[in-house]
Coordinates of C-alpha atoms in Angstrom, one line a residue:
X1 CA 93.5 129.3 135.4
X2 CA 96.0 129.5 137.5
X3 CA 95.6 130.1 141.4
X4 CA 97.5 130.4 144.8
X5 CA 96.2 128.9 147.6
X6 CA 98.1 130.1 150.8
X7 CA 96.7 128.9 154.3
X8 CA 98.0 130.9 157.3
X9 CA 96.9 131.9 161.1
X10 CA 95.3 135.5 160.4
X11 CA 95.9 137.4 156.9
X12 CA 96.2 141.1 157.0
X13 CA 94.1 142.4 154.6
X14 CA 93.3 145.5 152.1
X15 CA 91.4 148.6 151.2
X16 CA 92.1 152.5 152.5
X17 CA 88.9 153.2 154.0
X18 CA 88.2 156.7 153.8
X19 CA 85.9 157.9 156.2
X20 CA 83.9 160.3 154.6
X21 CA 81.0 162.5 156.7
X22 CA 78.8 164.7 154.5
X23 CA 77.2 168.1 155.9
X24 CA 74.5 168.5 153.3
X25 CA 71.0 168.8 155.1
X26 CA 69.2 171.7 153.4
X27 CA 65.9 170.4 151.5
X28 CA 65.8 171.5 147.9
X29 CA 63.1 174.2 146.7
X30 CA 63.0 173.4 143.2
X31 CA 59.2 171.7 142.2
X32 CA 58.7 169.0 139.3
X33 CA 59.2 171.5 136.2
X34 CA 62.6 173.0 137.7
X35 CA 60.9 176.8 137.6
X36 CA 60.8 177.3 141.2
X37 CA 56.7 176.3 141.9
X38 CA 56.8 173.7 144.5
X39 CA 52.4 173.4 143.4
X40 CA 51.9 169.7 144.6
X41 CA 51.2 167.4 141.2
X42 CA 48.1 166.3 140.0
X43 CA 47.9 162.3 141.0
X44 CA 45.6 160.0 139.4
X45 CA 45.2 156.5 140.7
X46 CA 45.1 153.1 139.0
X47 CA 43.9 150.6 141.6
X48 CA 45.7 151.8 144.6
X49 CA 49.1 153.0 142.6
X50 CA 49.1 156.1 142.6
X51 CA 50.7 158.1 139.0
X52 CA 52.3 161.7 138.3
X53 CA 54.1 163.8 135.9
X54 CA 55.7 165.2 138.8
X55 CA 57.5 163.7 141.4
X56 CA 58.2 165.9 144.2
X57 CA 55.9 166.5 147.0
X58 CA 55.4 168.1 150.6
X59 CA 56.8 171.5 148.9
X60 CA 59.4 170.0 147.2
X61 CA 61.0 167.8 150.2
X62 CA 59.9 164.1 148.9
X63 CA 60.1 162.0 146.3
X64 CA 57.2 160.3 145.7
X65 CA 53.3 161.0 147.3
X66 CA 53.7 158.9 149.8
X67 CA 52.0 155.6 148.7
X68 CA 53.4 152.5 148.9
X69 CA 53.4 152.4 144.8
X70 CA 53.9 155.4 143.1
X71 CA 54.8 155.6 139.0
X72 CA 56.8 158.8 137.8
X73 CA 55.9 159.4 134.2
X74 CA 57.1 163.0 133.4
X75 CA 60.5 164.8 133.2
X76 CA 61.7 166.2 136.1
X77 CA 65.2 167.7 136.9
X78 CA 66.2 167.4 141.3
X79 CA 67.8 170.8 142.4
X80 CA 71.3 169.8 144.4
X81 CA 69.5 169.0 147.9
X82 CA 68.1 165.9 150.8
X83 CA 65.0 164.4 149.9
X84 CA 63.3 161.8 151.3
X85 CA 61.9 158.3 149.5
X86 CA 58.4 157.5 150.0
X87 CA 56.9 154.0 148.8
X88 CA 58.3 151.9 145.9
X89 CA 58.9 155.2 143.3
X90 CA 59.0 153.3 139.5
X91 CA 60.5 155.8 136.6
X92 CA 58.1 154.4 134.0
X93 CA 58.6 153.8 130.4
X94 CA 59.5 157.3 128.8
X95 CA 60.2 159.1 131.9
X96 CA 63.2 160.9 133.3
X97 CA 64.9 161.9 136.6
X98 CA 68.0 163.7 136.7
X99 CA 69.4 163.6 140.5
X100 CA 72.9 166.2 141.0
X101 CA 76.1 165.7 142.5
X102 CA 75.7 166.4 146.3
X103 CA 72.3 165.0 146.5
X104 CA 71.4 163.2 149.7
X105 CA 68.2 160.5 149.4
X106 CA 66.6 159.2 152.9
X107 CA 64.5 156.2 152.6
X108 CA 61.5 156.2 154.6
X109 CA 62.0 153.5 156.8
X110 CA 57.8 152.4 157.4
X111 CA 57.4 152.6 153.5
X112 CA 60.6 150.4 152.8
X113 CA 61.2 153.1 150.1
X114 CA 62.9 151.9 146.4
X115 CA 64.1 153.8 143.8
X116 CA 63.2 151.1 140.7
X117 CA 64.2 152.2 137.4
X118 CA 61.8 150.4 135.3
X119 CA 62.6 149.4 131.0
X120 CA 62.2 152.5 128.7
X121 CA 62.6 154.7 132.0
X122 CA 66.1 156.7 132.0
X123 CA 67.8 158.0 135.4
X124 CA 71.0 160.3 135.3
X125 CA 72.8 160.0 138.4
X126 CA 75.9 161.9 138.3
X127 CA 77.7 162.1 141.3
X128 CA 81.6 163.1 141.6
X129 CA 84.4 162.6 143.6
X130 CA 83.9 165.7 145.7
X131 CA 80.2 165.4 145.8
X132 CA 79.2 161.9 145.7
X133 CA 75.1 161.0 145.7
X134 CA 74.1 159.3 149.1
X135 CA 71.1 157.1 149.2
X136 CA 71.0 156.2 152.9
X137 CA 68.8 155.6 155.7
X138 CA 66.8 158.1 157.6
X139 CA 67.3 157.2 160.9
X140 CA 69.5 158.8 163.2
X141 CA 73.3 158.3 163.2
X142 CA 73.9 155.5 165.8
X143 CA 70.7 153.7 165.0
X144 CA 70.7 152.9 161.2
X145 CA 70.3 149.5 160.8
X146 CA 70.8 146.8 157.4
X147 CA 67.1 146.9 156.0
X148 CA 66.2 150.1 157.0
X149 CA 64.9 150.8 153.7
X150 CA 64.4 148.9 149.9
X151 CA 67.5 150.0 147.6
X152 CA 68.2 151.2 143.9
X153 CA 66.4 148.5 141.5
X154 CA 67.5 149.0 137.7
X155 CA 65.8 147.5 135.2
X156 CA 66.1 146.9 131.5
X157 CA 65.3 145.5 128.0
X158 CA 68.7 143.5 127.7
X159 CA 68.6 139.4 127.1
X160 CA 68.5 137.0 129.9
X161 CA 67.6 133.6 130.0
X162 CA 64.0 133.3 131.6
X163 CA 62.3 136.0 129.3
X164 CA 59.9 138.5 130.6
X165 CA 60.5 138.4 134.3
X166 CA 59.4 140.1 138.0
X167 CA 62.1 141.7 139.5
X168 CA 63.3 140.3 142.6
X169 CA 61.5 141.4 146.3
X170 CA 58.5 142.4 145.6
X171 CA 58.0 145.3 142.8
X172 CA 55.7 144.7 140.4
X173 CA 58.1 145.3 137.8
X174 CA 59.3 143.3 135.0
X175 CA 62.7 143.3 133.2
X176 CA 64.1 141.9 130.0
X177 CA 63.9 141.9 126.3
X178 CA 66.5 141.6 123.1
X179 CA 68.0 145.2 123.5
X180 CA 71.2 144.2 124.9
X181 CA 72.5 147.8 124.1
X182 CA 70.1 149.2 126.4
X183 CA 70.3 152.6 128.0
X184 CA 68.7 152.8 131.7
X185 CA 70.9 156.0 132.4
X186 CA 74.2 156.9 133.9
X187 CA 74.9 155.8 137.7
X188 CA 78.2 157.4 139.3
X189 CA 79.8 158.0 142.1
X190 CA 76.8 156.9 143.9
X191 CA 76.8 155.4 147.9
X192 CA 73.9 153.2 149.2
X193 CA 73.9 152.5 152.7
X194 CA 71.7 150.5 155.3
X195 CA 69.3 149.0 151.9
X196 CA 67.8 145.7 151.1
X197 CA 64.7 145.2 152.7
X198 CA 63.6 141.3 152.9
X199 CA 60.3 141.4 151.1
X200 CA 60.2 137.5 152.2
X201 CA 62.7 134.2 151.9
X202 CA 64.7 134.0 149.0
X203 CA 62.8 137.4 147.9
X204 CA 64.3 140.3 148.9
X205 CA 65.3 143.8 147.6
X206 CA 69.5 144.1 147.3
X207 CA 71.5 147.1 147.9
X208 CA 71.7 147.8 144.1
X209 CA 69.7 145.1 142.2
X210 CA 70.4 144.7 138.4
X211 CA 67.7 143.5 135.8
X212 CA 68.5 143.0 132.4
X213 CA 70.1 146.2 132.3
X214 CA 71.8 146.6 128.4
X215 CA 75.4 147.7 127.9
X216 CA 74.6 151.3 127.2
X217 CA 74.0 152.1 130.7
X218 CA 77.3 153.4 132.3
X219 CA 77.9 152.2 136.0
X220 CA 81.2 153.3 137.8
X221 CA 82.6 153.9 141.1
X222 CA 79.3 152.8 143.5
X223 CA 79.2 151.5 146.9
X224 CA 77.1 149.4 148.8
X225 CA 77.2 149.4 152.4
X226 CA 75.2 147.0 155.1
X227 CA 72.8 145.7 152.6
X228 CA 70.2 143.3 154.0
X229 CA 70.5 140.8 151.2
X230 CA 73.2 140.7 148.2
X231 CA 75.2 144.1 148.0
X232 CA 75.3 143.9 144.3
X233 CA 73.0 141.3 141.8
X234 CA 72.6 140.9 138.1
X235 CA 69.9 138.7 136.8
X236 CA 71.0 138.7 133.1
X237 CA 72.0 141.8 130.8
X238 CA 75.0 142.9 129.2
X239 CA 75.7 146.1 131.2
X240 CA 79.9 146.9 132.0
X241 CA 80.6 147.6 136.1
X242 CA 83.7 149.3 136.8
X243 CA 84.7 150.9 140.1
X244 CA 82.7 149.0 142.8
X245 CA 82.8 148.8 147.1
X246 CA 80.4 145.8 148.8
X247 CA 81.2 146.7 152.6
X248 CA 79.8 144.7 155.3
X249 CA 76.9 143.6 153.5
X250 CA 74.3 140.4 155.0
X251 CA 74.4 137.6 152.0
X252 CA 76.7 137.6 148.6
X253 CA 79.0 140.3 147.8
X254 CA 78.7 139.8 144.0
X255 CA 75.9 137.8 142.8
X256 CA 75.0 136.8 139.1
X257 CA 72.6 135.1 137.6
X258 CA 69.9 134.6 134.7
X259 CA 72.7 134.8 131.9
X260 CA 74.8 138.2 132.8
X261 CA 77.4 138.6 130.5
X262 CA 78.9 142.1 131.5
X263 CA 82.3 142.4 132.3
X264 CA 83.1 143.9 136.6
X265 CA 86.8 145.1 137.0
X266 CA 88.2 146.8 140.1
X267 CA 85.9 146.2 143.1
X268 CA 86.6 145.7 146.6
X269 CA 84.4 143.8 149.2
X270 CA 84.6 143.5 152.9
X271 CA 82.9 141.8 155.2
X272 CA 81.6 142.3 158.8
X273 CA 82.2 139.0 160.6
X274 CA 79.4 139.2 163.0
X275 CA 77.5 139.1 159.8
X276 CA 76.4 135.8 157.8
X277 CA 73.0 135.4 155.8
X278 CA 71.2 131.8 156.7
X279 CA 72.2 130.8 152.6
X280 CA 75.5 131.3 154.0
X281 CA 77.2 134.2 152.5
X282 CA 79.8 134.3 149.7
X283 CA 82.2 136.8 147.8
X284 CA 80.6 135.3 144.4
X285 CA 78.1 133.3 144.0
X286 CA 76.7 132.3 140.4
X287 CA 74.1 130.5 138.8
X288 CA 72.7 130.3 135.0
X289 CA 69.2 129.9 136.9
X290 CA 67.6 128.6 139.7
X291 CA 67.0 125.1 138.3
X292 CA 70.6 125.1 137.1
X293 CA 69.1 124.6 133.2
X294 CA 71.3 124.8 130.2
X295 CA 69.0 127.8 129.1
X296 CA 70.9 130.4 126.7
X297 CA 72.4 132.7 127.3
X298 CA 74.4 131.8 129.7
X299 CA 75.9 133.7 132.6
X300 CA 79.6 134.1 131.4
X301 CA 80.1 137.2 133.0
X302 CA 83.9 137.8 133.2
X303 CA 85.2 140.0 136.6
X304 CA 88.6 141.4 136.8
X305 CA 90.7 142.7 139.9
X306 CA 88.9 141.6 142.1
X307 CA 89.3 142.1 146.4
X308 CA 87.5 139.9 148.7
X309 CA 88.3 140.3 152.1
X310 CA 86.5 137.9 154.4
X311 CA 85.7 137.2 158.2
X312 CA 89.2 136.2 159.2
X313 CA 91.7 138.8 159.2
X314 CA 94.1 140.1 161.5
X315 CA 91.6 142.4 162.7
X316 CA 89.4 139.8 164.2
X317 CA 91.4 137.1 165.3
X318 CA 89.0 135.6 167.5
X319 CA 86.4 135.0 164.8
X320 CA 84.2 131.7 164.7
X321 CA 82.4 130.5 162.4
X322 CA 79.2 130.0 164.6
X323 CA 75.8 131.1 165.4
X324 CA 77.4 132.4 168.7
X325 CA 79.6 134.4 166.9
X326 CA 77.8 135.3 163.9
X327 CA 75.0 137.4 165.7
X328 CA 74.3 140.2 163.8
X329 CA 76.3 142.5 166.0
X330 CA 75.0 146.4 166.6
X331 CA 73.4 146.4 163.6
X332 CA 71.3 143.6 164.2
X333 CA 67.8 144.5 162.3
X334 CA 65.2 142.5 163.8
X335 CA 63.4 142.4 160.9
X336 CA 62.8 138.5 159.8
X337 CA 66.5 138.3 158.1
X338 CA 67.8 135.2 159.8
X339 CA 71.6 134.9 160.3
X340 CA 74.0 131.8 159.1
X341 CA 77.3 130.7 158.4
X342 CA 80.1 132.7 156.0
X343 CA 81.1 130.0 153.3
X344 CA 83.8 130.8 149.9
X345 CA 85.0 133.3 148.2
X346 CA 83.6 132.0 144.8
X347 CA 80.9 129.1 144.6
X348 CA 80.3 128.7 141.0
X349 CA 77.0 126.4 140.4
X350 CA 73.6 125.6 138.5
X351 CA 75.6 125.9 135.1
X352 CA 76.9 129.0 135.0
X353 CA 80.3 129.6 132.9
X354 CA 81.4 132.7 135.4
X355 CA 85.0 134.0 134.9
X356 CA 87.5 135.5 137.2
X357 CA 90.8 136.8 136.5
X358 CA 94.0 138.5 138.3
X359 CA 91.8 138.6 141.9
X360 CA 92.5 138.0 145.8
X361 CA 90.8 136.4 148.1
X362 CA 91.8 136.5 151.8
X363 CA 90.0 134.8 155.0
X364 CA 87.0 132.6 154.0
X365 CA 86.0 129.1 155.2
X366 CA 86.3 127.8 151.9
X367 CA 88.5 128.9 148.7
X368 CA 86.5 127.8 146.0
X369 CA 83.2 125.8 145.6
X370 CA 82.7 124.6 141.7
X371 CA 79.2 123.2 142.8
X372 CA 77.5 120.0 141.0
X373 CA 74.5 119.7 142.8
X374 CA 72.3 121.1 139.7
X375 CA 73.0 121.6 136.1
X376 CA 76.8 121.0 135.1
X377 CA 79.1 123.5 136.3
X378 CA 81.9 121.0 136.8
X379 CA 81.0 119.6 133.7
X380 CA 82.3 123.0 132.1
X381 CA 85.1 123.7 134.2
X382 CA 86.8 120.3 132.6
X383 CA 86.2 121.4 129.2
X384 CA 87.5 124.7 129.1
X385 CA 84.1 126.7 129.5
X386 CA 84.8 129.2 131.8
X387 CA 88.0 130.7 133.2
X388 CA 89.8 130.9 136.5
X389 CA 93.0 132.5 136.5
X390 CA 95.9 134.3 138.1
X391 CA 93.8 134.0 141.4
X392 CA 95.3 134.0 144.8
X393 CA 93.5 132.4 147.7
X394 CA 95.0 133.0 151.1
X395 CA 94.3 132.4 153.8
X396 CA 91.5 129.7 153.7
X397 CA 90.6 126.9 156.4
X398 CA 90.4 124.1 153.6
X399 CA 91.1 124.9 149.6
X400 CA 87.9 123.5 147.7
X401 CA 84.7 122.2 148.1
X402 CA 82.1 120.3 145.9
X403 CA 78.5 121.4 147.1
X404 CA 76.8 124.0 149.0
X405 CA 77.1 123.9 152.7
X406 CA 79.9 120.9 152.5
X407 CA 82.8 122.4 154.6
X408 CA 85.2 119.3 153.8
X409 CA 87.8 119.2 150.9
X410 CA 86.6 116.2 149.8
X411 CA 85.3 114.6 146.6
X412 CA 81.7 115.3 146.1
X413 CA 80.2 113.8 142.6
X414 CA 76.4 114.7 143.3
X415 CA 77.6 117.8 145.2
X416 CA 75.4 117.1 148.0
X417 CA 77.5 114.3 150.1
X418 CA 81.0 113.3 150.2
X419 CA 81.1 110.2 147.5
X420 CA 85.2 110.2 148.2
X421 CA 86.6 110.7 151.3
X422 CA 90.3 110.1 150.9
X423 CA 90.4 112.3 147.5
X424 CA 90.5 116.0 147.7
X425 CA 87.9 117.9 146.3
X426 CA 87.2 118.3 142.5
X427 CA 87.3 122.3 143.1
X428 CA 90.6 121.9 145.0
X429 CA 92.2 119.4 142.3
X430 CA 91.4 120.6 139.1
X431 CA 92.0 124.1 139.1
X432 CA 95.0 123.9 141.5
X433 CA 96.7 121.3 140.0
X434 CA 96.1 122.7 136.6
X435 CA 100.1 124.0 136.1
X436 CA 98.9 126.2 133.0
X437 CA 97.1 128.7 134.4
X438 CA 100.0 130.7 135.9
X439 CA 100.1 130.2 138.8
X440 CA 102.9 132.2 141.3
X441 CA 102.9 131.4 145.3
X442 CA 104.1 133.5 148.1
X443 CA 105.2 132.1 151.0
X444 CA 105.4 134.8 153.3
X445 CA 102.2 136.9 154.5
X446 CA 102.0 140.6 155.7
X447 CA 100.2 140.8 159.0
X448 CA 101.5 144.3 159.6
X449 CA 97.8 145.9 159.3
X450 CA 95.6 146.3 162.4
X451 CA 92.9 148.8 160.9
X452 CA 90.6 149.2 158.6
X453 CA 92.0 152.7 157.6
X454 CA 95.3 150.4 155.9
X455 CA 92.8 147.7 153.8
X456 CA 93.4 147.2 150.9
X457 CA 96.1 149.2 149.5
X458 CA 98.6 146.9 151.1
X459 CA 100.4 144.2 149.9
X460 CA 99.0 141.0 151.8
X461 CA 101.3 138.9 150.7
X462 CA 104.0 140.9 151.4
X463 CA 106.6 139.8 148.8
X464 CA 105.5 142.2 146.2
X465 CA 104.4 139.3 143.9
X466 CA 100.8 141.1 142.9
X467 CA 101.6 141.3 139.5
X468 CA 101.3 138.8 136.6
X469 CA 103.8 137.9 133.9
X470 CA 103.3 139.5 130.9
X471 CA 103.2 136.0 129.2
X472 CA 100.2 135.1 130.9
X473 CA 97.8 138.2 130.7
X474 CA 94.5 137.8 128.6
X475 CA 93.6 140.8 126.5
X476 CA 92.1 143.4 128.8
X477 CA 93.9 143.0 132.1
X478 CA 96.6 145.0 133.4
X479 CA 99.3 143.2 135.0
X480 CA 98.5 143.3 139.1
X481 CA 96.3 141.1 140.9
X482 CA 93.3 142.5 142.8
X483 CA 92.1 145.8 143.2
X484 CA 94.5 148.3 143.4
X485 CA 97.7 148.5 141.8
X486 CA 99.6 149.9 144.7
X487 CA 99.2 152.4 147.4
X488 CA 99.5 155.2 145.0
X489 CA 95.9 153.8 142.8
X490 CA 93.5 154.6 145.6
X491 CA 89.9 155.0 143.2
X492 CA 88.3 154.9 146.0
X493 CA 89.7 158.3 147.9
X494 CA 86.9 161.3 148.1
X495 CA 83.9 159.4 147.4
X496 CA 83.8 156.8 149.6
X497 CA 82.4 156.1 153.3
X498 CA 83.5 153.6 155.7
X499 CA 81.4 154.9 158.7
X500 CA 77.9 155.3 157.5
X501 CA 76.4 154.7 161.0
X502 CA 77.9 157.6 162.1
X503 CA 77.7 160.1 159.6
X504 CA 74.9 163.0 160.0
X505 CA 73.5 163.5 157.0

């Protein structure tokens, strides 16, 4: 693996925000058959869930009846419109929903209103560069808060590593199976803004939530903006990510667990400083399982070109890492979510093999955390099991640390107390001082950039040293280190948002 670790005052950092309003506001008059008869469908009710062939409701304006559970079980193309989410909407086994470019989704804020794509169910979101789908809040521009409704739950019949399992925050649905081909439906060009409702601690709904979803589901060019909880999570599955924005989101940017194997190239993730989750929030962080268990299979997922851009830039020079600066902001929810501390860029633990090639990562606390506190992580890392390479860290106050919460480069064997204090930290040593990995420094850093607007598609380094030698590449990557190739490879132009709180939708 070979890294660069660069420590400097404030980094200048990357990513062309484009700041993208939409106008669309008309509600759509097609009904649940797509002839034009907005009839409210027949509902029956198991217990207090409530079930329907059809799916839109209050002449054609909602999706979902309005109770808290509702289960989709027909075939139903959406005319091109705004709708608003009511209730946790499952698309059951065998049904379909077909949503069209242009579509705007609101989610009702009292219901905490989820799209959950459950196994067997297929959902075609089809967005485009021009006409992008927006799942966002419903309040009012100026007042749309992290939280203010659930998110997009996929689920699927791929392998993870804890069988036949309830999704995360709350939903009664389950995910998982040996289908690691699985098709849940195609997903592009998609925004999702001001999600993740915190069902309780350590059980809450992320911007786009992952569940075993198989590698026959296609997943490009999605957003996540001001999640409440992780902006993007995987608990096992095989499915391929290409083409993905975390911005300003409360916990982890990308977090994997439960055995995900899918490969994530291009993505870009920013982060609000006034906003730190009480885990303490990370770019990555990774575990096989909770209990840190050597339980096949195991999550060896594999993410190229990847951009994090943390709390310390030159954008916010005055940022500390502290409760009295970490408060939340103007988007404070109020909502139980408790604030904390920002941590690394990568904190790999609880056994997982994660790997990580030709990525940047400016303006965390901490570099890299290979955590030993449960399972054997480190234990891996010396014998080749998982890969770090042609990574450049910049900008960090210290290089490495051993355990969670440990803000010392310092040798940690239990990953839970400094066992060493004149050696560096096992994270720092091994993987820096490894010379075979390919490592190139820069010594000079660009702090030319003083908005958002210039993120990302300039050089931080500023010595034109983002690509790697052709020697060194693996099979798969493409020469340049981090998101964008240069000024010129802007995926992200048309489609994306980087002012959601004031857009009128």
């Amino acid at each position: 693996m070979k890294m660069e670790i660069k420590k400097f005052g404030w980094v200048s950092m990357i990513c062309a925000a484009i700041v993208m309003g939409s106008g669309l506001t008309s509600c759509s008059d097609d009904d649940n058959t797509g002839n034009g008869n907005t009839e409210e469908p027949k509902v029956i009710y198991d217990g207090t869930t409530a079930v329907s062939e059809g799916i839109l409701f209050n002449k054609g304006t909602e999706l979902g009846s309005g109770d808290q559970e509702f289960v989709f079980t027909g075939d139903v193309t959406l005319e091109k419109g705004t709708y608003l989410l009511k209730g946790w909407v499952y698309i059951a086994s065998g049904a379909k929903l077909r949503i069209p470019a242009g579509t705007i989704i609101k989610g009702d804020k009292q219901t905490k209103a989820a799209l959950i794509v459950e196994p067997g169910g297929y959902v075609e979101m089809k967005g485009t560069k021009e006409a992008p789908i927006v799942m966002t809040s419903e309040e009012a521009p100026g007042n749309r808060k992290p939280g203010d409704w659930g998110g997009l739950i996929i689920c699927g019949k791929a392998k993870n590593n804890e069988g036949t399992k309830q999704i995360e925050g709350g939903p009664r649905t389950t995910f998982g199976g040996d289908n690691d081909s699985d098709n849940s439906g195609i997903y592009q060009y998609i925004r999702v803004e001001f999600a993740g409702y915190p069902f309780k601690t350590d059980q809450e709904i992320n911007g786009i939530t992952f569940g075993s979803v198989g590698s026959g589901t296609t997943i490009d060019h999605l957003q996540v903006s001001y999640s409440n909880d992780d902006s993007y999570e995987w608990f096992g599955g095989t499915v391929n990510c290409r083409y993905l924005v975390a911005y300003k989101g409360w916990d982890d940017e990308f977090d994997t667990d439960n055995g995900f194997s899918g490969t994530v190239q291009y993505c870009l993730s920013i982060r609000d400083p006034r906003i730190a989750d009480t885990s303490q929030s990370n770019g990555f962080e990774s575990d096989n399982n909770a209990s840190g268990t050597e339980t096949a299979p195991f999550t060896t997922a594999t993410f190229k070109n990847i951009t994090f851009i943390g709390p310390k830039t030159a954008l916010n020079t005055d940022f500390a890492n502290t409760s009295d600066y970490i408060t939340g902001g103007s988007v404070y929810p109020d909502n139980g979510s408790k604030l904390g501390k920002f941590q690394s860029a990568m904190q790999i633990r609880r056994s997982s093999r994660l790997n990580c090639e030709n990525s940047l990562a400016v303006g965390y606390p901490i570099g890299l955390i290979i955590d030993g506190e449960k399972g054997n992580t480190p234990k891996y890392a010396k014998e080749g099991g998982f890969t770090l390479k042609n990574i450049i860290f910049a900008g960090m106050d210290i290089i490495g640390s051993d355990g969670n919460k440990i803000y010392e480069d310092h040798l940690s064997a239990d990953g839970k107390n400094i066992t060493d204090g004149s050696r560096i930290s096992f994270s720092h040593e091994f993987f820096v001082n490894d010379g075979s990995l390919g490592t190139t420094y820069a010594n000079s850093i660009n702090n030319a950039v003083k908005n958002e607007s210039e993120l990302g598609l300039t050089d931080p380094m500023n010595t034109g040293q983002k690509y790697c030698p052709a020697s060194i590449l693996s099979d798969g990557n493409n020469g340049y280190i981090g998101a964008f190739k240069d000024a010129n490879d802007d995926w992200m132009k048309g489609w994306t948002n980087f002012d959601p709180q004031n857009t009128v939708y």
